CSV table of C-alpha atoms in Angstrom, one decimal:
chain,number,residue,atom,x,y,z
G,1,UNK,CA,67.8,108.9,59.2
G,2,UNK,CA,64.8,106.9,60.3
G,3,UNK,CA,65.1,103.1,60.5
G,4,UNK,CA,61.9,101.0,60.5
G,5,UNK,CA,62.8,97.4,60.7
G,6,UNK,CA,60.5,94.4,60.3
G,7,UNK,CA,61.1,90.8,61.0
G,8,UNK,CA,60.9,88.2,59.7
G,9,UNK,CA,61.3,89.1,56.1
G,10,UNK,CA,59.0,86.2,55.1
G,11,UNK,CA,57.0,83.5,56.8
G,12,UNK,CA,55.4,80.3,55.7
G,13,UNK,CA,52.8,78.8,58.0
G,14,UNK,CA,50.1,76.1,57.8
G,15,UNK,CA,46.5,77.0,57.9
G,16,UNK,CA,45.3,77.2,61.5
G,17,UNK,CA,48.8,78.2,62.9
G,18,UNK,CA,49.0,81.4,64.8
G,19,UNK,CA,51.9,83.8,64.0
G,20,UNK,CA,53.3,87.1,64.8
G,21,UNK,CA,55.6,89.7,63.3
G,22,UNK,CA,57.8,92.5,64.8
G,23,UNK,CA,58.2,96.1,63.8
G,24,UNK,CA,60.9,98.2,65.5
G,25,UNK,CA,61.1,102.0,65.1
G,26,UNK,CA,62.9,105.0,66.6
G,27,UNK,CA,61.6,105.8,70.0
G,28,UNK,CA,62.1,109.5,69.6
G,29,UNK,CA,59.6,112.0,67.9
G,30,UNK,CA,56.9,109.3,67.9
G,31,UNK,CA,53.6,110.3,66.4
G,32,UNK,CA,51.9,107.1,65.4
G,33,UNK,CA,52.6,103.5,64.3
G,34,UNK,CA,50.6,102.1,61.4
G,35,UNK,CA,50.1,98.5,60.2
G,36,UNK,CA,49.0,97.9,56.6
G,37,UNK,CA,48.0,94.8,54.7
G,38,UNK,CA,49.3,94.6,51.1
G,39,UNK,CA,48.0,92.0,48.7
G,40,UNK,CA,49.8,91.4,45.4
G,41,UNK,CA,48.7,93.8,42.5
G,42,UNK,CA,46.7,95.9,45.0
G,43,UNK,CA,47.4,99.0,47.1
G,44,UNK,CA,48.2,98.8,50.9
G,45,UNK,CA,45.2,99.0,53.1
G,46,UNK,CA,45.2,100.1,56.7
G,47,UNK,CA,44.8,97.6,59.5
G,48,UNK,CA,45.6,99.6,62.6
G,49,UNK,CA,46.8,103.1,63.6
G,50,UNK,CA,48.2,103.3,67.1
G,51,UNK,CA,49.3,106.4,68.9
G,52,UNK,CA,49.6,105.6,72.6
G,53,UNK,CA,52.2,103.5,74.5
G,54,UNK,CA,50.5,100.3,75.5
G,55,UNK,CA,47.8,100.5,72.8
G,56,UNK,CA,46.3,97.2,71.8
G,57,UNK,CA,44.0,97.0,68.8
G,58,UNK,CA,42.1,94.0,67.4
G,59,UNK,CA,40.2,93.4,64.2
G,60,UNK,CA,38.8,89.8,64.0
G,61,UNK,CA,41.7,87.4,64.2
G,62,UNK,CA,44.4,90.1,63.9
G,63,UNK,CA,45.7,92.2,66.7
G,64,UNK,CA,48.5,94.5,67.4
G,65,UNK,CA,50.4,96.0,70.4
G,66,UNK,CA,52.6,99.0,70.8
G,67,UNK,CA,55.5,99.9,73.0
G,68,UNK,CA,56.7,103.4,72.2
G,69,UNK,CA,59.3,103.6,75.0
G,70,UNK,CA,61.3,100.7,73.6
G,71,UNK,CA,60.3,101.3,70.0
G,72,UNK,CA,58.5,98.1,68.9
G,73,UNK,CA,55.1,96.8,67.8
G,74,UNK,CA,53.8,93.3,67.3
G,75,UNK,CA,51.2,92.1,64.9
G,76,UNK,CA,49.5,88.8,65.8
G,77,UNK,CA,47.3,86.6,63.5
G,78,UNK,CA,45.4,83.9,65.3
G,79,UNK,CA,44.4,80.8,63.3
G,80,UNK,CA,45.9,81.9,60.0
G,81,UNK,CA,43.8,81.3,56.9
G,82,UNK,CA,45.0,81.2,53.2
G,83,UNK,CA,43.3,84.5,52.6
G,84,UNK,CA,45.7,86.1,55.2
G,85,UNK,CA,48.5,85.6,52.7
G,86,UNK,CA,49.9,89.1,52.0
G,87,UNK,CA,52.7,91.4,52.9
G,88,UNK,CA,52.3,93.2,56.2
G,89,UNK,CA,53.9,96.6,56.4
G,90,UNK,CA,54.4,98.8,59.4
G,91,UNK,CA,54.9,102.6,59.1
G,92,UNK,CA,56.4,105.0,61.6
G,93,UNK,CA,55.0,108.4,61.6
G,94,UNK,CA,56.8,111.3,63.3
G,95,UNK,CA,55.7,114.9,63.1
G,96,UNK,CA,57.1,115.3,59.6
G,97,UNK,CA,56.6,112.3,57.5
G,98,UNK,CA,55.8,108.6,57.4
G,99,UNK,CA,58.4,105.9,56.7
G,100,UNK,CA,57.7,102.2,56.0
G,101,UNK,CA,59.5,99.0,56.9
G,102,UNK,CA,60.4,96.5,54.2
G,103,UNK,CA,57.4,94.3,55.2
G,104,UNK,CA,56.8,90.7,56.3
G,105,UNK,CA,55.6,88.5,53.5
G,106,UNK,CA,53.2,85.9,54.9
G,107,UNK,CA,52.2,82.7,53.0
G,108,UNK,CA,49.5,80.5,54.6
G,109,UNK,CA,49.4,77.0,53.1
G,110,UNK,CA,46.1,75.2,53.1
U,1,UNK,CA,34.0,108.2,46.5
U,2,UNK,CA,37.2,108.5,44.4
U,3,UNK,CA,39.8,108.6,47.2
U,4,UNK,CA,43.3,108.7,45.8
U,5,UNK,CA,43.5,108.7,42.0
U,6,UNK,CA,46.9,107.9,40.5
U,7,UNK,CA,47.7,107.9,36.8
U,8,UNK,CA,49.0,106.3,34.6
U,9,UNK,CA,48.9,102.7,35.7
U,10,UNK,CA,51.7,101.6,33.4
U,11,UNK,CA,54.4,103.5,31.6
U,12,UNK,CA,57.5,102.7,29.5
U,13,UNK,CA,60.1,105.4,29.1
U,14,UNK,CA,63.4,105.7,27.2
U,15,UNK,CA,66.4,106.8,29.2
U,16,UNK,CA,66.5,110.6,29.3
U,17,UNK,CA,62.8,111.1,28.7
U,18,UNK,CA,60.8,113.1,31.3
U,19,UNK,CA,57.3,112.4,32.5
U,20,UNK,CA,54.8,113.3,35.2
U,21,UNK,CA,52.9,110.9,37.4
U,22,UNK,CA,49.6,112.4,38.5
U,23,UNK,CA,48.1,112.0,42.0
U,24,UNK,CA,44.9,113.6,43.1
U,25,UNK,CA,42.8,113.1,46.3
U,26,UNK,CA,39.3,114.3,47.1
U,27,UNK,CA,39.4,113.8,50.9
U,28,UNK,CA,40.9,117.2,51.8
U,29,UNK,CA,44.0,115.6,53.2
U,30,UNK,CA,46.8,117.9,54.1
U,31,UNK,CA,49.6,115.3,53.8
U,32,UNK,CA,50.5,113.7,50.5
U,33,UNK,CA,53.5,111.6,49.6
U,34,UNK,CA,55.2,109.6,46.9
U,35,UNK,CA,56.8,106.2,47.5
U,36,UNK,CA,58.7,103.8,45.3
U,37,UNK,CA,58.5,100.0,45.8
U,38,UNK,CA,61.5,97.9,44.9
U,39,UNK,CA,61.9,94.1,45.7
U,40,UNK,CA,62.9,93.5,49.3
U,41,UNK,CA,62.8,97.2,50.2
U,42,UNK,CA,59.2,97.9,51.0
U,43,UNK,CA,58.1,101.5,50.3
U,44,UNK,CA,60.7,104.2,50.3
U,45,UNK,CA,59.7,107.8,50.6
U,46,UNK,CA,60.6,110.1,47.7
U,47,UNK,CA,59.0,113.4,48.5
U,48,UNK,CA,56.1,114.5,50.7
U,49,UNK,CA,54.0,117.6,51.4
U,50,UNK,CA,52.1,118.8,54.5
U,51,UNK,CA,50.0,121.3,52.6
U,52,UNK,CA,49.7,123.4,49.5
U,53,UNK,CA,52.9,125.3,48.7
U,54,UNK,CA,55.0,123.1,51.0
U,55,UNK,CA,57.1,120.1,49.9
U,56,UNK,CA,60.1,118.3,51.4
U,57,UNK,CA,62.5,115.5,50.5
U,58,UNK,CA,62.2,111.9,51.7
U,59,UNK,CA,64.7,109.1,51.7
U,60,UNK,CA,65.3,108.9,47.9
U,61,UNK,CA,64.5,112.3,46.3
U,62,UNK,CA,67.3,112.4,43.6
U,63,UNK,CA,66.0,112.5,40.1
U,64,UNK,CA,62.4,113.5,41.1
U,65,UNK,CA,60.6,116.8,41.5
U,66,UNK,CA,57.3,117.6,43.1
U,67,UNK,CA,55.0,120.6,43.5
U,68,UNK,CA,51.8,121.2,45.5
U,69,UNK,CA,49.9,124.1,44.1
U,70,UNK,CA,46.6,122.8,45.4
U,71,UNK,CA,45.5,120.6,48.3
U,72,UNK,CA,44.1,118.0,45.9
U,73,UNK,CA,47.1,117.5,43.5
U,74,UNK,CA,50.6,116.3,44.1
U,75,UNK,CA,52.4,115.4,40.8
U,76,UNK,CA,55.7,113.6,40.7
U,77,UNK,CA,58.1,114.6,37.8
U,78,UNK,CA,60.9,112.5,36.5
U,79,UNK,CA,63.3,115.0,35.0
U,80,UNK,CA,65.5,112.7,33.0
U,81,UNK,CA,64.5,109.0,33.4
U,82,UNK,CA,67.2,106.5,34.2
U,83,UNK,CA,67.0,102.6,34.3
U,84,UNK,CA,67.4,102.9,38.1
U,85,UNK,CA,64.1,104.6,38.3
U,86,UNK,CA,62.3,101.4,37.1
U,87,UNK,CA,60.0,100.7,39.9
U,88,UNK,CA,56.4,100.7,41.1
U,89,UNK,CA,55.3,104.1,42.4
U,90,UNK,CA,52.6,104.8,45.0
U,91,UNK,CA,51.0,108.1,46.0
U,92,UNK,CA,49.4,108.3,49.4
U,93,UNK,CA,47.5,110.8,51.4
U,94,UNK,CA,46.4,111.3,55.0
U,95,UNK,CA,45.3,113.9,57.4
U,96,UNK,CA,48.0,115.6,59.5
U,97,UNK,CA,46.4,114.1,62.6
U,98,UNK,CA,48.5,111.3,64.0
U,99,UNK,CA,45.7,108.8,64.3
U,100,UNK,CA,44.7,109.1,60.6
U,101,UNK,CA,45.3,106.2,58.3
U,102,UNK,CA,46.9,106.7,54.9
U,103,UNK,CA,45.1,106.0,51.6
U,104,UNK,CA,47.0,104.8,48.6
U,105,UNK,CA,46.6,105.2,44.8
U,106,UNK,CA,46.5,102.1,42.6
U,107,UNK,CA,50.2,102.4,41.8
U,108,UNK,CA,52.2,103.1,38.6
U,109,UNK,CA,54.5,100.5,37.1
U,110,UNK,CA,57.3,102.4,35.4
U,111,UNK,CA,59.9,100.8,33.2
U,112,UNK,CA,62.8,102.8,31.9
U,113,UNK,CA,64.7,101.2,29.0
């Protein structure tokens, strides 16, 4: 059984705050770690796909890091904006399938 | 550029009825999968396939059937719908390469009464 855990479950921040979420995953049979952004009434969209231990990826104000040896990834959002409000999902991919965490629901208040 | 096409968008079934959710992708992706989304539980894997003729069970396969006769299509069958299958269903596809992102269908909101 694969366990992908995300924390916190939900987060409320003020516009301009920086924030981060955690994704923990099994450290064995690692293939890739994905981060997705999921807005209400839409489908998840990929933010990052990371495959190497120590990977750091950045897209605008959002960045992510990966530690495959200890089985965790962090997603950072710098200077949160109301349009960042969404659920952020991480997914662990082994050589068979892809399993998702329950997500972190971010609400950014103006 | 169609991507992943999932139908229908909404469906109401009576307990005991059967139905098929359709999923098709035009990106030549080897890997296709079905997830269900329930409040507080993210996306849970129902079934997946790594290529035509190959399917396997995910976390919550009971009550669902799949087949993969072509690379493009991966239908999900509910054999005898139950209220516990009320959920939002997503189909996704990706390449088998580890660094490939997944693409999702638009989702199907299914209600079983």
